[in-house]
CSV table of C-alpha atoms in Angstrom, one decimal:
chain,number,residue,atom,x,y,z
Q,2,MET,CA,8.4,-14.2,4.2
Q,3,PRO,CA,9.0,-10.3,3.9
Q,4,TYR,CA,7.0,-8.2,1.2
Q,5,ILE,CA,8.8,-5.1,-0.2
Q,6,ASN,CA,7.2,-2.6,-2.4
Q,7,ILE,CA,9.4,-0.3,-4.4
Q,8,LYS,CA,7.7,2.7,-5.9
Q,9,ILE,CA,9.6,4.7,-8.7
Q,10,THR,CA,8.7,6.9,-11.5
Q,11,ASP,CA,8.1,5.3,-14.8
Q,12,GLU,CA,11.4,6.7,-16.6
Q,13,SER,CA,12.8,3.9,-18.7
Q,14,VAL,CA,13.9,1.7,-16.0
Q,15,THR,CA,15.1,-1.6,-17.9
Q,16,ALA,CA,14.3,-5.2,-17.0
Q,17,GLU,CA,17.8,-5.7,-16.0
Q,18,GLN,CA,17.7,-3.0,-13.3
Q,19,LYS,CA,14.4,-4.3,-12.1
Q,20,ALA,CA,16.2,-7.6,-11.7
Q,21,LYS,CA,18.7,-5.8,-9.7
Q,22,LEU,CA,16.4,-4.3,-7.4
Q,23,ILE,CA,14.7,-7.5,-6.9
Q,24,GLN,CA,17.6,-9.4,-6.2
Q,25,GLY,CA,19.1,-6.5,-4.0
Q,26,ALA,CA,16.1,-6.0,-1.9
Q,27,THR,CA,15.9,-9.7,-1.5
Q,28,GLN,CA,19.5,-9.8,-0.2
Q,29,LEU,CA,19.2,-7.1,2.2
Q,30,LEU,CA,16.4,-8.8,4.0
Q,31,VAL,CA,18.7,-12.2,4.2
Q,32,ASP,CA,21.7,-9.8,5.3
Q,33,VAL,CA,20.0,-7.9,8.1
Q,34,LEU,CA,17.2,-10.4,9.3
Q,35,ASN,CA,18.1,-13.4,8.0
Q,36,LYS,CA,15.0,-13.8,6.3
Q,37,ASN,CA,14.3,-16.8,4.0
Q,38,PRO,CA,14.6,-15.6,0.4
Q,39,ALA,CA,12.4,-18.2,-1.0
Q,40,THR,CA,9.3,-16.6,0.3
Q,41,THR,CA,10.5,-13.1,-0.1
Q,42,VAL,CA,8.2,-11.0,-2.2
Q,43,VAL,CA,9.4,-7.9,-4.1
Q,44,VAL,CA,6.8,-5.6,-6.2
Q,45,ILE,CA,8.1,-2.6,-8.1
Q,46,ASP,CA,5.6,0.1,-9.2
Q,47,GLU,CA,6.2,2.4,-12.0
Q,48,VAL,CA,4.7,5.7,-11.6
Q,49,ASN,CA,4.0,8.0,-14.4
Q,50,THR,CA,5.7,11.5,-13.6
Q,51,ASP,CA,2.2,13.2,-14.0
Q,52,ASN,CA,1.2,11.1,-11.1
Q,53,TRP,CA,4.1,12.0,-8.6
Q,54,GLY,CA,4.3,14.9,-6.7
Q,55,ILE,CA,7.1,16.3,-4.1
Q,56,GLY,CA,7.1,19.6,-2.4
Q,57,GLY,CA,3.5,20.4,-4.0
Q,58,GLU,CA,5.0,20.0,-7.4
Q,59,VAL,CA,4.3,17.4,-10.2
Q,60,VAL,CA,7.5,15.6,-11.2
Q,61,THR,CA,6.9,16.0,-14.9
Q,62,LYS,CA,7.4,19.9,-14.2
Q,63,LEU,CA,10.2,19.3,-12.0
Q,64,ARG,CA,11.9,17.3,-14.8
Q,65,GLU,CA,11.3,20.0,-17.4
Q,66,GLN,CA,12.6,22.7,-14.9
Q,67,ALA,CA,15.7,20.6,-14.5
Q,68,GLN,CA,16.4,20.4,-18.1
Q,69,SER,CA,15.8,23.9,-19.1
L,29,MET,CA,-15.9,-0.4,5.6
L,30,PRO,CA,-12.9,-2.7,4.6
L,31,TYR,CA,-10.4,-2.2,2.0
L,32,ILE,CA,-9.0,-5.1,0.5
L,33,ASN,CA,-6.1,-4.8,-2.3
L,34,ILE,CA,-5.0,-7.9,-4.3
L,35,LYS,CA,-1.9,-8.0,-6.2
L,36,ILE,CA,-1.6,-10.4,-9.0
L,37,THR,CA,0.7,-10.6,-12.0
L,38,ASP,CA,-0.5,-9.3,-15.3
L,39,GLU,CA,-1.3,-12.6,-17.0
L,40,SER,CA,-4.4,-12.5,-19.0
L,41,VAL,CA,-6.6,-12.2,-16.2
L,42,THR,CA,-10.4,-11.9,-17.5
L,43,ALA,CA,-13.0,-9.1,-16.4
L,44,GLU,CA,-15.2,-12.1,-15.5
L,45,GLN,CA,-12.3,-13.6,-13.3
L,46,LYS,CA,-11.8,-10.1,-11.9
L,47,ALA,CA,-15.4,-9.7,-10.9
L,48,LYS,CA,-15.4,-13.2,-9.1
L,49,LEU,CA,-12.5,-11.9,-7.0
L,50,ILE,CA,-14.2,-8.8,-6.1
L,51,GLN,CA,-17.2,-10.7,-5.1
L,52,GLY,CA,-15.6,-13.3,-3.2
L,53,ALA,CA,-13.5,-10.8,-1.3
L,54,THR,CA,-16.2,-8.8,-0.3
L,55,GLN,CA,-18.4,-11.9,0.7
L,56,LEU,CA,-15.2,-12.9,2.7
L,57,LEU,CA,-15.6,-9.9,5.1
L,58,VAL,CA,-19.4,-10.3,5.4
L,59,ASP,CA,-19.0,-13.9,6.3
L,60,VAL,CA,-16.0,-13.5,8.7
L,61,LEU,CA,-16.5,-10.1,10.3
L,62,ASN,CA,-20.0,-9.3,9.3
L,63,LYS,CA,-19.1,-6.2,7.4
L,64,ASN,CA,-21.7,-4.1,5.5
L,65,PRO,CA,-20.8,-4.9,1.8
L,66,ALA,CA,-22.1,-1.5,0.6
L,67,THR,CA,-18.7,0.0,1.8
L,68,THR,CA,-16.2,-2.5,1.4
L,69,VAL,CA,-13.8,-1.8,-1.5
L,70,VAL,CA,-11.6,-4.0,-3.3
L,71,VAL,CA,-8.7,-3.0,-5.7
L,72,ILE,CA,-6.9,-5.2,-7.9
L,73,ASP,CA,-3.7,-4.4,-9.2
L,74,GLU,CA,-2.0,-6.5,-12.0
L,75,VAL,CA,1.8,-6.4,-12.0
L,76,ASN,CA,3.9,-6.7,-14.8
L,77,THR,CA,6.0,-9.9,-14.4
L,78,ASP,CA,9.1,-8.2,-15.1
L,79,ASN,CA,8.3,-6.1,-11.8
L,80,TRP,CA,7.5,-9.0,-9.4
L,81,GLY,CA,10.2,-11.0,-7.6
L,82,ILE,CA,10.1,-14.1,-5.6
L,83,GLY,CA,13.2,-15.8,-4.2
L,84,GLY,CA,15.3,-13.1,-6.0
L,85,GLU,CA,14.3,-14.0,-9.0
L,86,VAL,CA,12.0,-12.1,-11.9
L,87,VAL,CA,8.7,-13.9,-12.4
L,88,THR,CA,9.3,-13.2,-16.3
L,89,LYS,CA,12.3,-15.5,-15.7
L,90,LEU,CA,10.8,-18.3,-13.6
L,91,ARG,CA,7.9,-18.5,-16.4
L,92,GLU,CA,10.4,-19.1,-18.9
L,93,GLN,CA,12.2,-21.9,-16.8
L,94,ALA,CA,8.7,-23.5,-16.2
L,95,GLN,CA,8.0,-23.5,-19.8
L,96,SER,CA,11.4,-24.9,-21.1
J,25,MET,CA,2.2,-15.8,-5.6
J,26,PRO,CA,-0.4,-13.2,-5.1
J,27,TYR,CA,-0.4,-10.7,-2.1
J,28,ILE,CA,-3.6,-9.6,-0.4
J,29,ASN,CA,-3.9,-6.9,1.9
J,30,ILE,CA,-7.0,-6.6,4.0
J,31,LYS,CA,-7.4,-3.6,6.2
J,32,ILE,CA,-10.3,-3.3,8.8
J,33,THR,CA,-11.0,-1.2,11.4
J,34,ASP,CA,-9.3,-2.6,14.9
J,35,GLU,CA,-12.4,-3.7,16.7
J,36,SER,CA,-11.8,-6.8,18.9
J,37,VAL,CA,-11.1,-9.3,15.8
J,38,THR,CA,-10.2,-12.5,17.0
J,39,ALA,CA,-7.5,-14.7,16.0
J,40,GLU,CA,-9.7,-17.0,15.0
J,41,GLN,CA,-11.4,-14.7,12.8
J,42,LYS,CA,-7.7,-13.6,11.3
J,43,ALA,CA,-7.2,-17.1,10.7
J,44,LYS,CA,-10.4,-17.6,8.5
J,45,LEU,CA,-9.7,-14.5,6.6
J,46,ILE,CA,-6.4,-15.8,5.5
J,47,GLN,CA,-7.7,-18.9,4.5
J,48,GLY,CA,-10.7,-17.7,2.8
J,49,ALA,CA,-8.5,-15.0,0.8
J,50,THR,CA,-5.8,-17.8,-0.1
J,51,GLN,CA,-8.7,-20.2,-1.1
J,52,LEU,CA,-10.2,-17.4,-3.2
J,53,LEU,CA,-7.1,-17.0,-5.3
J,54,VAL,CA,-6.8,-20.6,-5.7
J,55,ASP,CA,-10.7,-20.9,-7.0
J,56,VAL,CA,-10.6,-18.2,-9.1
J,57,LEU,CA,-7.0,-17.9,-10.7
J,58,ASN,CA,-5.5,-21.3,-9.8
J,59,LYS,CA,-2.7,-19.6,-8.1
J,60,ASN,CA,-0.4,-21.6,-6.0
J,61,PRO,CA,-1.4,-20.9,-2.2
J,62,ALA,CA,2.2,-21.9,-1.2
J,63,THR,CA,3.4,-18.6,-2.0
J,64,THR,CA,0.3,-16.7,-1.5
J,65,VAL,CA,0.8,-13.9,1.1
J,66,VAL,CA,-2.1,-12.3,3.2
J,67,VAL,CA,-1.5,-9.1,5.3
J,68,ILE,CA,-4.1,-8.1,7.9
J,69,ASP,CA,-4.1,-4.4,8.9
J,70,GLU,CA,-5.9,-3.3,12.0
J,71,VAL,CA,-6.7,0.6,11.9
J,72,ASN,CA,-7.6,2.5,15.0
J,73,THR,CA,-11.1,3.8,14.3
J,74,ASP,CA,-9.7,7.3,14.9
J,75,ASN,CA,-7.6,7.1,11.9
J,76,TRP,CA,-10.4,5.4,9.5
J,77,GLY,CA,-12.5,8.1,7.7
J,78,ILE,CA,-15.6,7.5,5.3
J,79,GLY,CA,-17.8,10.1,4.0
J,80,GLY,CA,-15.5,12.9,5.6
J,81,GLU,CA,-16.3,11.7,9.3
J,82,VAL,CA,-14.0,9.4,11.6
J,83,VAL,CA,-15.4,6.0,12.1
J,84,THR,CA,-14.9,6.9,15.8
J,85,LYS,CA,-17.8,9.3,15.6
J,86,LEU,CA,-19.8,7.1,13.4
J,87,ARG,CA,-19.7,4.4,15.9
J,88,GLU,CA,-20.7,6.7,18.8
J,89,GLN,CA,-23.9,8.0,16.3
J,90,ALA,CA,-24.7,4.6,15.9
J,91,GLN,CA,-25.2,3.7,19.3
J,92,SER,CA,-27.0,6.5,20.7
P,11,MET,CA,8.1,13.7,5.2
P,12,PRO,CA,4.5,12.6,4.9
P,13,TYR,CA,3.5,9.9,2.0
P,14,ILE,CA,0.3,10.4,0.7
P,15,ASN,CA,-1.5,7.7,-1.9
P,16,ILE,CA,-4.7,8.5,-3.4
P,17,LYS,CA,-6.3,5.8,-5.6
P,18,ILE,CA,-8.8,6.6,-8.0
P,19,THR,CA,-10.7,5.4,-10.8
P,20,ASP,CA,-9.0,5.9,-14.5
P,21,GLU,CA,-11.4,7.8,-16.0
P,22,SER,CA,-10.2,10.6,-17.9
P,23,VAL,CA,-8.4,12.4,-15.1
P,24,THR,CA,-6.6,15.3,-16.6
P,25,ALA,CA,-2.9,16.2,-15.7
P,26,GLU,CA,-4.3,19.7,-14.2
P,27,GLN,CA,-6.4,17.8,-11.9
P,28,LYS,CA,-3.7,15.6,-10.9
P,29,ALA,CA,-1.5,18.8,-10.2
P,30,LYS,CA,-4.2,19.9,-8.1
P,31,LEU,CA,-4.5,16.9,-6.2
P,32,ILE,CA,-0.6,16.9,-5.5
P,33,GLN,CA,-0.9,20.4,-4.4
P,34,GLY,CA,-4.1,20.2,-2.3
P,35,ALA,CA,-2.8,17.1,-0.5
P,36,THR,CA,0.5,18.6,0.2
P,37,GLN,CA,-1.0,21.9,1.7
P,38,LEU,CA,-3.3,19.8,3.8
P,39,LEU,CA,-0.5,18.3,5.7
P,40,VAL,CA,1.1,21.5,6.0
P,41,ASP,CA,-2.3,23.0,7.4
P,42,VAL,CA,-2.9,20.3,9.7
P,43,LEU,CA,0.2,19.2,11.0
P,44,ASN,CA,2.8,21.7,10.0
P,45,LYS,CA,4.8,19.1,8.0
P,46,ASN,CA,7.6,20.2,5.6
P,47,PRO,CA,6.2,20.2,2.0
P,48,ALA,CA,9.7,19.8,0.6
P,49,THR,CA,9.8,16.3,1.7
P,50,THR,CA,6.0,15.4,1.2
P,51,VAL,CA,5.8,12.8,-1.4
P,52,VAL,CA,2.1,12.2,-3.1
P,53,VAL,CA,1.4,9.4,-5.4
P,54,ILE,CA,-1.8,8.8,-7.4
P,55,ASP,CA,-2.8,5.5,-8.5
P,56,GLU,CA,-5.4,5.5,-11.5
P,57,VAL,CA,-7.3,2.0,-11.5
P,58,ASN,CA,-8.8,0.6,-14.5
P,59,THR,CA,-12.8,0.4,-13.6
P,60,ASP,CA,-12.6,-3.5,-14.0
P,61,ASN,CA,-10.2,-3.6,-11.4
P,62,TRP,CA,-12.2,-1.7,-8.7
P,63,GLY,CA,-15.0,-3.1,-6.9
P,64,ILE,CA,-17.7,-1.7,-4.3
P,65,GLY,CA,-20.5,-3.4,-2.8
P,66,GLY,CA,-19.3,-6.5,-4.6
P,67,GLU,CA,-20.0,-5.0,-7.9
P,68,VAL,CA,-17.4,-4.1,-10.5
P,69,VAL,CA,-17.3,-0.3,-11.3
P,70,THR,CA,-17.4,-0.8,-15.0
P,71,LYS,CA,-20.9,-2.4,-14.4
P,72,LEU,CA,-21.9,0.1,-11.8
P,73,ARG,CA,-21.3,2.9,-14.6
P,74,GLU,CA,-22.9,1.1,-17.2
P,75,GLN,CA,-26.1,1.0,-14.8
P,76,ALA,CA,-25.7,4.4,-13.9
P,77,GLN,CA,-26.1,5.5,-17.5
P,78,SER,CA,-28.8,3.2,-18.5
Y,1,MET,CA,12.2,10.5,-4.8
Y,2,PRO,CA,11.7,6.5,-4.5
Y,3,TYR,CA,9.5,5.2,-1.9
Y,4,ILE,CA,10.2,1.8,-0.4
Y,5,ASN,CA,7.7,-0.1,1.9
Y,6,ILE,CA,9.3,-3.0,3.9
Y,7,LYS,CA,6.6,-5.4,5.7
Y,8,ILE,CA,8.1,-8.0,8.1
Y,9,THR,CA,6.4,-9.8,10.7
Y,10,ASP,CA,6.9,-8.1,14.3
Y,11,GLU,CA,9.6,-10.4,15.9
Y,12,SER,CA,12.0,-8.4,17.7
Y,13,VAL,CA,13.2,-6.4,15.4
Y,14,THR,CA,16.0,-4.1,16.6
Y,15,ALA,CA,16.4,-0.5,16.1
Y,16,GLU,CA,19.8,-1.0,14.8
Y,17,GLN,CA,18.5,-3.8,12.1
Y,18,LYS,CA,15.8,-1.1,11.0
Y,19,ALA,CA,18.5,1.3,10.5
Y,20,LYS,CA,20.4,-1.2,8.6
Y,21,LEU,CA,17.4,-1.8,6.5
Y,22,ILE,CA,16.9,1.9,5.7
Y,23,GLN,CA,20.4,2.4,4.8
Y,24,GLY,CA,20.5,-0.5,2.6
Y,25,ALA,CA,17.3,0.0,0.5
Y,26,THR,CA,18.4,3.7,0.1
Y,27,GLN,CA,21.7,2.6,-1.5
Y,28,LEU,CA,20.1,0.1,-3.5
Y,29,LEU,CA,18.3,2.6,-5.4
Y,30,VAL,CA,21.3,4.9,-5.7
Y,31,ASP,CA,23.4,1.8,-7.0
Y,32,VAL,CA,20.8,0.7,-9.6
Y,33,LEU,CA,18.9,3.6,-10.5
Y,34,ASN,CA,21.3,6.5,-9.4
Y,35,LYS,CA,18.2,8.2,-7.3
Y,36,ASN,CA,18.7,11.0,-5.1
Y,37,PRO,CA,19.0,9.5,-1.6
Y,38,ALA,CA,18.1,12.7,0.0
Y,39,THR,CA,14.1,12.2,-1.0
Y,40,THR,CA,14.1,8.6,-0.9
Y,41,VAL,CA,12.0,7.2,2.0
Y,42,VAL,CA,11.7,3.9,3.4
Y,43,VAL,CA,8.9,2.9,5.7
Y,44,ILE,CA,9.0,-0.3,7.6
Y,45,ASP,CA,5.7,-2.0,8.9
Y,46,GLU,CA,6.0,-4.6,11.3
Y,47,VAL,CA,3.1,-6.9,11.4
Y,48,ASN,CA,1.9,-9.2,14.3
Y,49,THR,CA,2.1,-12.7,13.4
Y,50,ASP,CA,-1.4,-13.3,13.9
Y,51,ASN,CA,-1.9,-10.9,10.9
Y,52,TRP,CA,0.3,-12.6,8.4
Y,53,GLY,CA,-0.5,-15.6,6.2
Y,54,ILE,CA,1.4,-17.6,3.8
Y,55,GLY,CA,0.1,-20.9,2.4
Y,56,GLY,CA,-3.2,-20.1,4.0
Y,57,GLU,CA,-1.7,-20.4,7.4
Y,58,VAL,CA,-1.2,-18.0,9.9
Y,59,VAL,CA,2.5,-17.3,10.7
Y,60,THR,CA,1.9,-17.5,14.4
Y,61,LYS,CA,0.7,-21.2,13.9
Y,62,LEU,CA,3.5,-21.9,11.3
Y,63,ARG,CA,6.1,-20.4,13.9
Y,64,GLU,CA,4.9,-22.9,16.7
Y,65,GLN,CA,5.0,-26.1,14.3
Y,66,ALA,CA,8.7,-25.0,13.6
Y,67,GLN,CA,9.7,-25.1,17.1
Y,68,SER,CA,7.8,-28.6,18.4
V,12,MET,CA,-15.0,5.8,-4.3
V,13,PRO,CA,-11.4,7.0,-3.8
V,14,TYR,CA,-8.9,5.9,-1.2
V,15,ILE,CA,-6.6,7.8,0.5
V,16,ASN,CA,-3.9,6.6,2.5
V,17,ILE,CA,-2.0,9.2,4.6
V,18,LYS,CA,1.3,8.0,6.4
V,19,ILE,CA,2.8,10.3,8.9
V,20,THR,CA,5.4,9.6,11.9
V,21,ASP,CA,3.7,9.1,15.1
V,22,GLU,CA,4.5,12.2,16.9
V,23,SER,CA,1.3,13.0,19.2
V,24,VAL,CA,-1.2,13.5,16.6
V,25,THR,CA,-4.2,14.4,17.8
V,26,ALA,CA,-7.7,12.9,17.1
V,27,GLU,CA,-9.1,16.4,16.1
V,28,GLN,CA,-6.1,16.7,13.9
V,29,LYS,CA,-6.8,13.3,12.3
V,30,ALA,CA,-10.3,14.3,11.9
V,31,LYS,CA,-9.4,17.3,9.9
V,32,LEU,CA,-7.0,15.3,7.6
V,33,ILE,CA,-9.9,12.9,7.0
V,34,GLN,CA,-12.2,16.2,6.2
V,35,GLY,CA,-9.7,17.8,4.4
V,36,ALA,CA,-8.8,14.9,1.9
V,37,THR,CA,-12.4,13.9,1.4
V,38,GLN,CA,-13.3,17.5,0.4
V,39,LEU,CA,-10.1,17.4,-2.0
V,40,LEU,CA,-11.3,14.7,-3.9
V,41,VAL,CA,-15.0,16.5,-4.2
V,42,ASP,CA,-13.4,19.6,-5.0
V,43,VAL,CA,-11.0,18.4,-8.0
V,44,LEU,CA,-12.8,15.6,-9.2
V,45,ASN,CA,-16.4,15.9,-8.1
V,46,LYS,CA,-16.3,12.5,-6.2
V,47,ASN,CA,-19.1,11.1,-4.0
V,48,PRO,CA,-17.7,11.9,-0.5
V,49,ALA,CA,-20.1,9.0,0.9
V,50,THR,CA,-17.8,6.3,-0.6
V,51,THR,CA,-14.5,8.1,0.0
V,52,VAL,CA,-12.2,6.2,2.4
V,53,VAL,CA,-9.4,7.9,4.2
V,54,VAL,CA,-6.8,5.6,6.1
V,55,ILE,CA,-3.9,7.2,8.5
V,56,ASP,CA,-0.9,5.1,9.3
V,57,GLU,CA,1.1,6.3,12.2
V,58,VAL,CA,4.7,5.1,11.8
V,59,ASN,CA,7.1,4.7,14.7
V,60,THR,CA,10.1,7.1,13.7
V,61,ASP,CA,12.3,4.1,13.9
V,62,ASN,CA,10.4,2.7,11.3
V,63,TRP,CA,10.7,5.8,9.0
V,64,GLY,CA,13.8,6.6,6.7
V,65,ILE,CA,14.8,9.7,4.6
V,66,GLY,CA,18.2,10.4,3.0
V,67,GLY,CA,19.1,6.7,4.5
V,68,GLU,CA,18.7,8.1,7.8
V,69,VAL,CA,16.2,6.9,10.5
V,70,VAL,CA,14.0,9.9,11.5
V,71,THR,CA,14.4,9.4,15.3
V,72,LYS,CA,18.0,10.2,14.7
V,73,LEU,CA,17.2,13.1,12.6
V,74,ARG,CA,14.8,14.4,15.2
V,75,GLU,CA,17.7,14.0,18.1
V,76,GLN,CA,20.0,16.1,15.7
V,77,ALA,CA,17.4,18.8,15.1
V,78,GLN,CA,16.9,19.0,18.8
V,79,SER,CA,20.7,19.2,19.8
């Protein structure tokens, strides 16, 4: 019955990668807490880099700096 | 003053259906807890089926299996 | 498969009232979107009035003003 | 290490405004709680006005009424 | 920079189990998306069984039925 | 109408500090986006340090290491 929400920046994550996140997070709850996978829900939010900040900086700008 | 967040898969939900969810959730808090509807907030998140998992499976795949 | 989160202030909500919120929110998703109740999850968060603000004011203070 | 989530309606918010929200929210946690900005995360969610309700009404409709 | 929120029922989860959830969720994001673990945040919410519902039923009641 | 959620570790935050977070976050939305403070909601979640992880480590342990 766990609910897991994964928030990541929206940077070309593939459907296959999302499937791995869903499988892995569900399995983690089985392994650690013996939770029933059938009712374990995983929701992935992909957030535009303009809308994510760390250290007071917008990620869009951090990405540009990292590439220059 | 309650805040209600409804997360559903993004599968052709109409504006009229969203209005009914907002009305119904607001009324529920009035009926059960006598909350003031004027400051009751409802936010609906529509999540791509690639980003929602249950039972370790991506919903996109579950929908395909259900149709075949 | 919907996930509904209801945030309310922590002010003597009874177990019976919580059960009604869970039943009502689940039924709302059945009625409006024909969702499967078996996998519909409702989580209620009760938030201390010191930790909830509206209009820039802490709810604890608003409650005191309303009573005086 | 704080995590701040700001939900607003999706109404032409500029990248510059988002940067100001991220800077301001991060600074607020520094000023009030002396938190380390380097690990303070801010995520902004822009929500379609069809998906946001207050007072039981959809914001899209409230905006139309305000303009007429 | 990912943010992962794990919601589980409040049923005697140990500090060691929480540490395993935090380690495992962080490693999952490294393995699948090559995310930097240093800025990956995991928050675990333990929810009273009176406040969690599935299938329209309160978990407290489901636990009682499972034991009888 | 914005909704702001601030998650911090549960480490002796005072009611006065919470009031400042609520005032400051509400004012930020007024200053940057000209939002109506009357319907701006702020919710503060205080999370046990056992339940918060960064860099794959539990904050409780990080705090102990920082003090030793």
